[in-house]
Amino acid sequence: MSTDLAFSSLAQLSAQLAAGEVSSVQLTQAVIDQTTAVEARVQAFNSINPEDALAQAKASDARRAAGETLGPLDGIPVALKDVIAVKDQPLTASSKMLENFVSPYDATVTEKLKAAGAVLWGRANLDEFAMGSSTENSAFKATRNPYNLECVPGGSSGGSAAALAAGEAIATLGSDTGGSIRQPAALCNVVGLKPTYGLISRYGLAAFASSLDQIGPFTRTVEDAAMMLQVLAGHDRRDSTSFKTDIPNYRAALTEKQGPWKLGIPKEYFGEGLDPEVGAAIEKAIAFYRERGCEITEVSLPHTEYCLSVYYIIATAEASSNLARYDGIRYTHRSAEAKDVVDLYYKSRAEGFGPEVKRRIILGTYVLSSGYYDAYYLRAQKVRTLIRQDFLKAYESVDAILTPTSPTPAFKAGEKAANPLAMYLSDIYTIGVNLAGLPGISIPAGFSSAGLPIGLQLIGQPYREADLLAVAHAYDSAHDWNAQRPNL
Amino acid sequence: MADSPDLDIDRVAQLARIALTPEEKTAYAAQLGEVLKHVEQLKQVDVSNVEPTAHAFAVENVWADDVAEPGLPVEEALRNAPAQRQNMIVVPKVVE
């Protein structure tokens, strides 16, 4: 019973809470018990606070008893990636640089979750400062894939994906700069949504690459993703790139919008490097939509081959600028060895940052440096324009684009750690979406013969999450891949 | 684009204000050389008459009325500073 609760969907638990069939304390305790049972193997969290979570759950139950419920998320345990600020809680970004940092304020998404009554529980591990695709780059621990503990959970939001897959939360938040929500969702058999750039406020998110970063939810079903997005989306004056748009009823749209849709298959996403078992699962998904009457057409995104290059120039350039603030002066870690203030910068940064973060700061600094700016950074921004135009042109003839999320299922821990380029290639199908600012979702779409999850990616049009979620829900509600729990 | 990506790792580390060990310099120079070789492919793209994209959607300056609002209390703002005294962050001597 208790384990079943920890693996139930948000929608189902929300209904059970409303009907008084279960209390938030019971549910939160079930999640805590499951965490106690599996966390030593999964290593999804940097920190947890069971007493604090139970106190929030108790408050939720008291509200409900008094008839003052705060909505469908009231009493639901939600874990946050450890780059999102929660007042008076640690925020480490899985970096030694912020090992002792305590947030002085709430991120906007945190405020919204609190206002919705969610039980904020657990700080999920990540690749340091969200830089990586395996969650091995954390300064504290390497999270493992619940479906095979020898494999990585993906990254950078690997802790958020693994925690949900292992029953250690009912929903989680991640951030996605080049695939950091969708790729780990695919590798861990959960739903991961990266909304359109600007739909969810970035205020209170430790910045990696500001023109690409976007917060989004991990959930068990597309319906759950709609429920989370309803709470998270909306304009925020504290984020100057936040977009002013009407927020529709995402959950209602799942059933109101029935299609059939025109779906585009980009031929560039089905070439060399795609694992045959992943390809076969995606073909089955295409067949499913075809049988439902959807029109499937091939589309071309001709600049796809340049996405990785453009991404690694723009993302590292923005990172080198954003991470300049960690200088040993204001943010917790300060070298004890420094002899003057400039030496303090050098040594604090050398001690505080891990290898991948240093590698990216160095690359980003190089591409922005005098003499190279036009050749690398400016050229990359121009190719970014062409990549974005490819997508917008495709949307003249299709409603959404369907692709694999990741070229392969989860890989073995350590396998790609020594080769940055090989690691970067695992984001090959997800980064174009960030460069173009579009919404994308990964949903469970089967398993490899080795029992590893496979993800299907659907890419939507700007600020049309309601349509994207409806397309995804059509597949998700007709399959039950998420019923296959990890054998932990 | 530069003819061959020549990465002066010492200069870049200096610009980035990161002290690197000799081993790190060797490793990063080699790995970044490979990444730069990969991004050389961008030379093939015709970008004449293409405007650069800094943000996927047009971003405009957001103005706020010049009205004081409550902000972080000083003690909260300084909460994570490694060294502080009298509501100020302590740093090593900057001017002799």
Coordinates of C-alpha atoms in Angstrom, one line a residue:
Chain A
M1 CA 0.0 0.0 0.0
S2 CA 2.7 2.4 1.1
T3 CA 4.9 1.6 -1.9
D4 CA 1.9 2.0 -4.2
L5 CA 1.2 5.5 -2.9
A6 CA 4.8 6.5 -3.6
F7 CA 4.5 5.3 -7.3
S8 CA 1.0 6.7 -7.9
S9 CA 0.3 9.6 -10.4
L10 CA -0.1 13.1 -9.1
A11 CA -3.6 13.2 -10.6
Q12 CA -4.7 10.0 -8.8
L13 CA -3.2 11.1 -5.5
S14 CA -4.8 14.6 -5.8
A15 CA -8.2 12.9 -6.2
Q16 CA -7.5 10.6 -3.3
L17 CA -6.5 13.5 -1.1
A18 CA -9.6 15.4 -2.1
A19 CA -11.8 12.4 -1.3
G20 CA -10.2 12.0 2.1
E21 CA -9.0 8.5 1.1
V22 CA -5.4 9.3 2.0
S23 CA -3.8 12.1 4.0
S24 CA -0.8 14.2 3.0
V25 CA 1.0 12.9 6.1
Q26 CA 0.4 9.3 4.9
L27 CA 1.5 10.1 1.4
T28 CA 4.6 12.0 2.5
Q29 CA 5.5 9.3 5.0
A30 CA 5.2 6.7 2.1
V31 CA 7.6 8.8 0.0
I32 CA 10.0 9.1 3.0
D33 CA 9.9 5.4 3.6
Q34 CA 10.6 4.6 -0.1
T35 CA 13.5 7.0 0.0
T36 CA 14.9 5.4 3.1
A37 CA 14.7 2.0 1.3
V38 CA 16.3 2.9 -2.0
E39 CA 18.3 6.2 -1.7
A40 CA 21.6 4.4 -0.7
R41 CA 21.6 2.8 -4.1
V42 CA 20.0 5.6 -6.3
Q43 CA 21.8 8.6 -4.7
A44 CA 19.2 11.1 -6.1
F45 CA 19.3 13.7 -3.3
N46 CA 21.9 16.1 -2.1
S47 CA 19.9 16.7 1.1
I48 CA 16.5 15.7 2.5
N49 CA 14.6 16.9 5.6
P50 CA 11.8 14.5 6.6
E51 CA 10.7 16.4 9.6
D52 CA 10.2 19.6 7.6
A53 CA 8.3 17.7 4.9
L54 CA 6.0 16.0 7.5
A55 CA 5.4 19.4 9.1
Q56 CA 4.3 20.8 5.7
A57 CA 2.1 17.7 5.1
K58 CA 0.5 18.2 8.5
A59 CA -0.3 21.8 7.7
S60 CA -1.8 20.6 4.4
D61 CA -4.0 18.1 6.2
A62 CA -5.1 20.7 8.7
R63 CA -6.1 23.1 5.8
R64 CA -8.1 20.4 4.1
A65 CA -9.8 19.5 7.4
A66 CA -10.8 23.2 7.7
G67 CA -12.1 23.2 4.1
E68 CA -9.4 25.6 2.9
T69 CA -7.5 23.5 0.3
L70 CA -5.1 25.4 -2.0
G71 CA -5.8 23.3 -5.1
P72 CA -4.8 20.0 -6.8
L73 CA -1.2 20.1 -5.6
D74 CA -2.1 20.7 -2.0
G75 CA -0.3 18.0 0.1
I76 CA 1.7 16.5 -2.8
P77 CA 5.5 15.9 -2.2
V78 CA 7.5 17.7 -4.9
A79 CA 11.4 17.6 -5.0
L80 CA 13.4 20.4 -6.5
K81 CA 16.7 20.3 -8.5
D82 CA 19.4 21.7 -6.3
V83 CA 19.7 24.9 -8.4
I84 CA 16.3 26.3 -7.4
A85 CA 16.2 28.6 -4.4
V86 CA 14.1 27.7 -1.4
K87 CA 14.3 30.2 1.4
D88 CA 16.4 29.0 4.3
Q89 CA 17.3 25.8 2.5
P90 CA 20.7 24.8 1.0
L91 CA 21.3 25.4 -2.7
T92 CA 24.5 23.7 -3.7
A93 CA 24.3 23.4 -7.6
S94 CA 26.2 20.2 -6.7
S95 CA 29.3 22.4 -6.5
K96 CA 31.9 22.8 -3.8
M97 CA 31.6 26.5 -4.6
L98 CA 28.1 26.6 -3.0
E99 CA 28.6 23.7 -0.5
N100 CA 27.4 25.9 2.4
F101 CA 25.1 28.2 0.6
V102 CA 21.7 28.8 2.1
S103 CA 19.1 30.6 0.0
P104 CA 18.0 34.0 1.4
Y105 CA 14.8 34.0 -0.7
D106 CA 12.4 31.8 -2.7
A107 CA 12.5 31.3 -6.4
T108 CA 9.3 32.3 -8.2
V109 CA 8.5 28.6 -8.9
T110 CA 9.1 27.9 -5.2
E111 CA 6.7 30.6 -4.2
K112 CA 4.1 29.2 -6.6
L113 CA 4.5 25.7 -5.3
K114 CA 4.2 26.9 -1.7
A115 CA 1.1 28.9 -2.6
A116 CA -0.3 25.7 -4.2
G117 CA 0.3 23.8 -1.0
A118 CA 2.9 21.4 -2.4
V119 CA 5.1 19.6 0.2
L120 CA 8.6 20.7 -0.8
W121 CA 10.8 17.8 -0.2
G122 CA 14.4 17.0 -1.1
R123 CA 17.2 18.7 -3.1
A124 CA 17.9 16.7 -6.2
N125 CA 21.4 16.0 -7.4
L126 CA 22.7 17.3 -10.8
D127 CA 25.8 17.8 -12.8
E128 CA 27.6 20.7 -11.3
F129 CA 25.9 23.9 -12.3
A130 CA 23.7 21.8 -14.6
M131 CA 26.7 21.1 -16.9
G132 CA 26.6 17.6 -18.1
S133 CA 24.4 14.7 -19.4
S134 CA 25.0 12.0 -16.8
T135 CA 24.9 13.5 -13.3
E136 CA 28.4 12.2 -12.8
N137 CA 29.8 15.7 -12.7
S138 CA 28.4 16.4 -9.2
A139 CA 30.9 17.4 -6.6
F140 CA 29.1 15.2 -4.0
K141 CA 27.8 12.0 -5.6
A142 CA 26.9 10.2 -8.8
T143 CA 23.2 9.5 -9.1
R144 CA 22.4 6.1 -10.6
N145 CA 19.6 4.9 -13.0
P146 CA 16.9 3.2 -11.0
Y147 CA 16.3 0.8 -14.0
N148 CA 20.0 -0.3 -13.9
L149 CA 22.2 0.9 -11.1
E150 CA 25.3 0.4 -13.3
C151 CA 24.0 3.0 -15.7
V152 CA 23.7 6.8 -15.5
P153 CA 20.3 8.5 -15.1
G154 CA 21.1 11.1 -17.7
G155 CA 21.6 14.7 -16.8
S156 CA 22.0 17.3 -15.8
S157 CA 18.7 16.9 -13.9
G158 CA 19.5 13.3 -13.2
G159 CA 18.6 13.4 -9.5
S160 CA 15.2 14.8 -10.3
A161 CA 14.5 12.1 -12.9
A162 CA 15.9 9.2 -10.8
A163 CA 14.1 10.4 -7.6
L164 CA 10.7 10.3 -9.4
A165 CA 11.5 7.0 -11.1
A166 CA 12.4 5.4 -7.8
G167 CA 9.3 6.6 -6.0
E168 CA 11.2 9.2 -3.9
A169 CA 8.8 12.0 -4.9
I170 CA 5.5 12.4 -6.8
A171 CA 6.8 15.1 -9.1
T172 CA 10.0 17.0 -9.3
L173 CA 11.4 20.1 -10.9
G174 CA 14.5 20.3 -13.2
S175 CA 16.0 22.8 -15.5
D176 CA 16.8 22.3 -19.2
T177 CA 19.5 24.2 -21.1
G178 CA 20.3 21.7 -23.8
G179 CA 18.1 18.7 -22.9
S180 CA 18.7 18.5 -19.1
I181 CA 15.0 17.7 -18.4
R182 CA 14.1 15.7 -21.5
Q183 CA 17.2 13.4 -21.8
P184 CA 17.2 12.2 -18.1
A185 CA 13.4 11.8 -18.4
A186 CA 13.9 9.5 -21.4
L187 CA 16.6 7.5 -19.6
C188 CA 14.5 7.1 -16.4
N189 CA 11.1 6.3 -17.9
V190 CA 9.3 9.4 -16.8
V191 CA 7.7 12.5 -18.5
G192 CA 9.9 15.6 -18.7
L193 CA 8.6 18.9 -20.0
K194 CA 10.7 21.9 -21.2
P195 CA 8.3 24.7 -21.8
T196 CA 8.8 27.6 -24.2
Y197 CA 11.5 30.0 -23.2
G198 CA 10.0 32.6 -21.0
L199 CA 6.8 30.7 -19.9
I200 CA 8.2 29.8 -16.5
S201 CA 10.1 32.4 -14.5
R202 CA 13.8 31.9 -14.1
Y203 CA 14.0 34.1 -11.0
G204 CA 15.8 32.1 -8.3
L205 CA 17.3 29.6 -10.7
A206 CA 21.1 29.5 -10.5
A207 CA 22.0 30.6 -14.0
F208 CA 24.0 28.5 -16.5
A209 CA 23.2 29.9 -20.0
S210 CA 20.5 32.6 -19.6
S211 CA 19.2 32.6 -23.2
L212 CA 18.6 28.8 -23.1
D213 CA 17.7 27.9 -19.4
Q214 CA 14.2 27.0 -18.6
I215 CA 12.6 25.3 -15.6
G216 CA 10.2 22.5 -16.1
P217 CA 8.5 19.5 -14.3
F218 CA 9.2 15.8 -14.2
T219 CA 6.1 13.7 -13.7
R220 CA 4.8 10.2 -14.2
T221 CA 2.1 11.1 -16.8
V222 CA 1.4 13.9 -19.3
E223 CA -1.7 14.7 -17.3
D224 CA 0.5 15.3 -14.3
A225 CA 2.8 17.5 -16.3
A226 CA -0.2 19.6 -17.3
M227 CA -1.2 20.0 -13.6
M228 CA 2.3 21.1 -12.7
L229 CA 2.6 23.5 -15.6
Q230 CA -0.7 25.1 -14.5
V231 CA 0.9 26.1 -11.3
L232 CA 4.4 27.0 -12.6
A233 CA 3.6 29.0 -15.8
G234 CA 3.0 32.8 -15.9
H235 CA 4.6 36.2 -16.2
D236 CA 7.0 37.4 -13.5
R237 CA 8.3 40.9 -13.5
R238 CA 11.4 39.7 -11.6
D239 CA 12.6 37.9 -14.7
S240 CA 13.1 40.4 -17.6
T241 CA 12.8 37.6 -20.2
S242 CA 9.5 36.3 -18.8
F243 CA 6.8 36.3 -21.4
K244 CA 3.3 37.8 -21.1
T245 CA 0.8 35.4 -22.4
D246 CA -2.6 34.0 -21.4
I247 CA -2.3 30.7 -19.5
P248 CA -5.0 28.3 -20.7
N249 CA -6.4 25.3 -18.7
Y250 CA -3.7 22.8 -19.7
R251 CA -5.4 19.8 -18.1
A252 CA -8.8 20.5 -19.8
A253 CA -7.0 20.9 -23.1
L254 CA -5.8 17.2 -22.9
T255 CA -9.3 16.0 -23.6
E256 CA -10.7 19.0 -25.5
K257 CA -8.0 18.8 -28.2
Q258 CA -8.4 15.4 -29.9
G259 CA -6.6 15.9 -33.2
P260 CA -6.0 14.4 -35.6
W261 CA -2.7 16.3 -35.9
K262 CA -0.1 16.8 -38.6
L263 CA 3.1 15.4 -37.2
G264 CA 6.5 16.1 -38.8
I265 CA 9.4 13.6 -38.8
P266 CA 12.7 15.4 -39.3
K267 CA 14.8 13.1 -41.4
E268 CA 18.0 14.5 -39.9
Y269 CA 17.1 13.0 -36.5
F270 CA 17.0 9.4 -37.8
G271 CA 20.5 9.0 -39.2
E272 CA 23.9 7.8 -38.0
G273 CA 24.3 7.3 -34.3
L274 CA 20.6 6.4 -33.6
D275 CA 20.4 3.1 -31.6
P276 CA 18.3 0.6 -33.6
E277 CA 16.2 -0.3 -30.6
V278 CA 15.4 3.4 -30.0
G279 CA 14.6 3.8 -33.6
A280 CA 12.2 0.8 -33.6
A281 CA 10.4 2.2 -30.5
I282 CA 10.0 5.6 -32.2
E283 CA 8.7 3.9 -35.4
K284 CA 6.0 2.2 -33.3
A285 CA 5.0 5.5 -31.8
I286 CA 4.8 7.0 -35.3
A287 CA 2.6 4.0 -36.3
F288 CA 0.4 4.7 -33.3
Y289 CA -0.3 8.3 -34.4
R290 CA -0.9 7.2 -38.0
E291 CA -3.5 4.7 -36.8
R292 CA -5.2 7.5 -34.9
G293 CA -5.6 9.3 -38.2
C294 CA -2.7 11.7 -37.8
E295 CA -1.0 12.8 -41.0
I296 CA 2.7 12.0 -40.8
T297 CA 5.0 13.9 -43.1
E298 CA 8.7 14.1 -43.4
V299 CA 10.2 17.5 -42.7
S300 CA 13.7 18.9 -42.9
L301 CA 15.6 20.8 -40.3
P302 CA 18.7 21.3 -42.6
H303 CA 20.9 23.0 -40.0
T304 CA 20.6 20.2 -37.4
E305 CA 24.2 19.1 -37.9
Y306 CA 25.3 22.5 -36.6
C307 CA 23.2 22.5 -33.4
L308 CA 25.9 21.0 -31.2
S309 CA 28.6 23.4 -32.3
V310 CA 26.3 26.4 -31.9
Y311 CA 25.2 25.2 -28.5
Y312 CA 28.6 24.7 -27.1
I313 CA 29.7 28.1 -28.2
I314 CA 26.6 30.0 -27.0
A315 CA 26.1 28.0 -23.8
T316 CA 29.7 28.2 -22.7
A317 CA 30.0 31.8 -23.5
E318 CA 26.9 32.6 -21.4
A319 CA 28.2 30.3 -18.7
S320 CA 31.6 32.0 -18.5
S321 CA 29.8 35.3 -18.0
N322 CA 27.2 34.0 -15.5
L323 CA 29.7 32.1 -13.4
A324 CA 32.0 35.1 -13.1
R325 CA 30.0 36.0 -10.0
Y326 CA 31.6 33.1 -8.1
D327 CA 34.7 35.0 -7.2
G328 CA 35.4 34.0 -3.6
I329 CA 34.0 37.4 -2.4
R330 CA 30.2 36.9 -1.9
Y331 CA 29.3 33.2 -2.3
T332 CA 30.4 31.0 0.5
H333 CA 33.6 29.4 -0.8
R334 CA 36.8 31.5 -0.3
S335 CA 40.3 30.1 -0.7
A336 CA 42.3 30.3 2.6
E337 CA 45.5 30.4 0.6
A338 CA 45.2 33.7 -1.3
K339 CA 47.8 36.5 -0.8
D340 CA 45.8 39.3 -2.5
V341 CA 42.4 40.0 -4.0
V342 CA 43.3 38.8 -7.5
D343 CA 44.9 35.7 -6.2
L344 CA 41.7 35.2 -4.2
Y345 CA 39.7 35.0 -7.4
Y346 CA 42.1 32.6 -9.1
K347 CA 42.4 30.2 -6.1
S348 CA 38.8 30.3 -5.0
R349 CA 37.6 29.4 -8.5
A350 CA 40.3 26.7 -8.9
E351 CA 39.2 25.1 -5.6
G352 CA 35.4 25.6 -6.0
F353 CA 34.7 24.5 -9.5
G354 CA 35.0 20.9 -10.8
P355 CA 36.6 19.8 -14.1
E356 CA 33.6 20.1 -16.4
V357 CA 32.7 23.6 -15.2
K358 CA 36.3 24.8 -15.6
R359 CA 36.4 23.2 -19.1
R360 CA 33.3 25.1 -20.1
I361 CA 34.3 28.4 -18.5
I362 CA 37.6 28.2 -20.4
L363 CA 35.9 27.4 -23.7
G364 CA 33.3 30.2 -23.1
T365 CA 36.0 32.7 -22.2
Y366 CA 38.0 31.8 -25.3
V367 CA 35.1 32.2 -27.8
L368 CA 34.3 35.6 -26.3
S369 CA 37.9 36.8 -26.2
S370 CA 39.2 39.6 -28.3
G371 CA 40.0 38.4 -31.8
Y372 CA 37.7 35.3 -31.6
Y373 CA 34.4 36.9 -30.8
D374 CA 33.2 37.4 -34.4
A375 CA 34.6 34.1 -35.6
Y376 CA 32.9 32.0 -33.0
Y377 CA 30.3 33.7 -30.9
L378 CA 28.8 36.0 -33.5
R379 CA 28.8 33.3 -36.2
A380 CA 27.2 30.9 -33.8
Q381 CA 24.4 33.4 -33.1
K382 CA 23.8 33.7 -36.8
V383 CA 23.6 30.0 -37.3
R384 CA 21.2 29.9 -34.3
T385 CA 18.9 32.2 -36.4
L386 CA 19.0 29.6 -39.2
I387 CA 18.3 26.7 -36.8
R388 CA 15.3 28.6 -35.4
Q389 CA 14.0 29.4 -38.9
D390 CA 14.2 25.7 -39.8
F391 CA 11.7 24.9 -37.1
L392 CA 9.4 27.8 -37.8
K393 CA 9.3 26.8 -41.5
A394 CA 8.5 23.2 -40.6
Y395 CA 5.6 24.5 -38.5
E396 CA 4.0 26.0 -41.6
S397 CA 3.0 22.5 -42.6
V398 CA 2.9 20.5 -39.3
D399 CA 1.5 20.9 -35.8
A400 CA 4.3 19.2 -33.9
I401 CA 7.6 17.4 -34.5
L402 CA 8.2 13.9 -33.4
T403 CA 11.8 12.6 -32.7
P404 CA 13.7 10.3 -30.4
T405 CA 14.7 12.1 -27.2
S406 CA 18.1 10.6 -26.9
P407 CA 20.1 8.6 -29.5
T408 CA 20.7 5.7 -27.1
P409 CA 19.2 4.3 -23.8
A410 CA 21.2 5.0 -20.6
F411 CA 24.9 4.3 -20.9
K412 CA 27.2 2.8 -18.3
A413 CA 28.6 5.1 -15.5
G414 CA 32.1 6.1 -16.4
E415 CA 31.7 5.2 -20.0
K416 CA 31.8 8.7 -21.5
A417 CA 33.4 10.6 -18.6
A418 CA 36.8 10.9 -20.2
N419 CA 35.5 12.1 -23.6
P420 CA 33.6 15.4 -23.5
L421 CA 32.6 15.3 -27.2
A422 CA 31.0 11.8 -26.8
M423 CA 29.1 13.0 -23.8
Y424 CA 27.9 16.1 -25.6
L425 CA 26.5 13.9 -28.4
S426 CA 23.9 12.4 -26.1
D427 CA 22.1 15.8 -26.3
I428 CA 22.0 15.8 -30.1
Y429 CA 18.2 15.7 -30.4
T430 CA 17.4 18.0 -27.6
I431 CA 19.6 21.1 -28.0
G432 CA 17.9 22.5 -31.2
V433 CA 14.8 23.0 -29.1
N434 CA 16.6 25.2 -26.6
L435 CA 18.4 27.2 -29.4
A436 CA 15.0 27.9 -31.0
G437 CA 13.3 28.5 -27.6
L438 CA 10.5 25.9 -28.3
P439 CA 8.6 23.7 -25.9
G440 CA 9.6 20.0 -25.9
I441 CA 8.4 17.0 -24.0
S442 CA 9.9 13.5 -23.5
I443 CA 7.5 10.7 -22.7
P444 CA 8.1 7.0 -22.0
A445 CA 8.0 5.0 -25.2
G446 CA 9.2 1.5 -24.4
F447 CA 12.3 -0.4 -23.2
S448 CA 15.4 -1.8 -24.9
S449 CA 16.0 -5.6 -24.8
A450 CA 18.3 -4.9 -21.8
G451 CA 15.4 -3.4 -20.0
L452 CA 16.4 0.3 -20.3
P453 CA 13.8 3.0 -20.9
I454 CA 13.4 4.7 -24.2
G455 CA 11.9 8.2 -24.6
L456 CA 9.8 9.8 -27.4
Q457 CA 10.3 13.6 -27.9
L458 CA 7.5 15.8 -29.2
I459 CA 8.4 19.4 -30.1
G460 CA 5.7 22.0 -30.2
Q461 CA 5.1 25.6 -31.3
P462 CA 6.1 28.6 -29.2
Y463 CA 3.7 29.1 -26.2
R464 CA 1.3 26.4 -27.5
E465 CA 2.0 23.9 -24.6
A466 CA -1.7 23.1 -24.5
D467 CA -1.5 21.6 -28.0
L468 CA 1.8 19.9 -27.3
L469 CA 0.5 18.3 -24.1
A470 CA -2.6 17.1 -25.9
V471 CA -0.5 15.4 -28.6
A472 CA 1.7 13.8 -26.0
H473 CA -1.3 12.7 -23.9
A474 CA -2.9 10.9 -26.8
Y475 CA 0.1 8.5 -26.8
D476 CA 0.8 8.5 -23.0
S477 CA -2.8 7.7 -22.0
A478 CA -2.9 4.8 -24.5
H479 CA 0.2 3.2 -23.1
D480 CA 1.3 2.1 -19.6
W481 CA 5.1 2.1 -19.8
N482 CA 5.3 3.9 -16.5
A483 CA 3.6 0.9 -14.9
Q484 CA 6.9 -1.0 -15.2
R485 CA 8.6 0.0 -12.0
P486 CA 12.3 -0.3 -11.5
N487 CA 13.4 -3.4 -9.7
L488 CA 15.3 -1.8 -6.8
Chain B
M1 CA 37.0 32.1 -38.3
A2 CA 40.5 31.5 -37.1
D3 CA 42.4 29.3 -39.5
S4 CA 43.5 26.7 -36.9
P5 CA 42.1 27.0 -33.4
D6 CA 45.2 27.9 -31.4
L7 CA 44.3 27.9 -27.8
D8 CA 46.7 29.9 -25.6
I9 CA 45.5 28.2 -22.4
D10 CA 47.5 30.4 -20.1
R11 CA 45.9 33.6 -21.6
V12 CA 42.4 32.1 -21.4
A13 CA 42.9 30.9 -17.8
Q14 CA 44.0 34.4 -16.9
L15 CA 41.0 36.0 -18.5
A16 CA 38.8 33.5 -16.7
R17 CA 40.6 34.1 -13.4
I18 CA 41.1 30.4 -12.7
A19 CA 44.4 28.9 -11.5
L20 CA 45.0 25.7 -13.5
T21 CA 47.6 23.1 -12.6
P22 CA 50.0 22.0 -15.4
E23 CA 48.1 18.7 -15.7
E24 CA 44.8 20.6 -16.1
K25 CA 46.3 22.9 -18.7
T26 CA 47.5 19.9 -20.8
A27 CA 44.2 18.1 -20.5
Y28 CA 42.0 21.1 -21.3
A29 CA 44.1 22.3 -24.1
A30 CA 43.8 18.9 -25.8
Q31 CA 40.1 18.5 -25.1
L32 CA 39.2 22.0 -26.1
G33 CA 41.3 21.7 -29.2
E34 CA 39.0 18.8 -30.2
V35 CA 35.9 20.8 -29.5
L36 CA 37.2 23.8 -31.5
K37 CA 38.1 21.5 -34.3
H38 CA 34.5 20.2 -34.3
V39 CA 33.0 23.7 -34.3
E40 CA 35.1 24.6 -37.3
Q41 CA 32.2 23.1 -39.3
L42 CA 30.3 26.4 -38.8
K43 CA 32.6 27.9 -41.4
Q44 CA 30.7 26.0 -44.0
V45 CA 27.4 27.8 -43.3
D46 CA 26.6 30.9 -45.4
V47 CA 25.6 33.5 -42.8
S48 CA 25.8 36.5 -45.0
N49 CA 22.7 38.7 -44.5
V50 CA 21.7 36.6 -41.4
E51 CA 20.9 38.5 -38.3
P52 CA 22.4 37.1 -35.0
T53 CA 19.9 35.6 -32.5
A54 CA 20.7 36.5 -28.9
H55 CA 17.3 35.3 -27.6
A56 CA 14.9 33.0 -29.4
F57 CA 12.2 35.7 -28.9
A58 CA 12.6 39.4 -29.1
V59 CA 13.5 40.7 -25.7
E60 CA 12.9 44.3 -24.9
N61 CA 14.0 46.4 -22.0
V62 CA 11.7 46.1 -19.1
W63 CA 11.2 49.3 -17.2
A64 CA 9.9 49.6 -13.7
D65 CA 8.6 52.7 -12.0
D66 CA 11.1 54.4 -9.8
V67 CA 9.4 53.5 -6.6
A68 CA 11.2 52.0 -3.6
E69 CA 10.1 48.4 -2.7
P70 CA 11.0 46.2 0.1
G71 CA 14.2 44.3 -0.7
L72 CA 16.4 41.7 1.0
P73 CA 17.4 42.8 4.5
V74 CA 21.2 43.4 4.7
E75 CA 21.8 40.5 7.0
E76 CA 20.0 38.2 4.5
A77 CA 21.9 39.6 1.6
L78 CA 25.2 39.1 3.4
R79 CA 24.2 35.7 4.8
N80 CA 26.5 33.7 2.4
A81 CA 29.5 36.0 2.4
P82 CA 32.6 34.1 3.6
A83 CA 33.7 37.0 5.7
Q84 CA 31.8 40.1 7.0
R85 CA 32.0 42.8 9.5
Q86 CA 29.6 45.7 10.3
N87 CA 27.2 44.9 7.4
M88 CA 30.0 44.8 4.9
I89 CA 31.9 42.0 3.1
V90 CA 35.5 41.8 4.2
V91 CA 38.0 41.3 1.3
P92 CA 41.8 41.3 1.2
K93 CA 43.5 44.7 0.9
V94 CA 43.0 46.0 -2.7
V95 CA 45.1 49.2 -2.5
E96 CA 48.5 49.4 -0.8

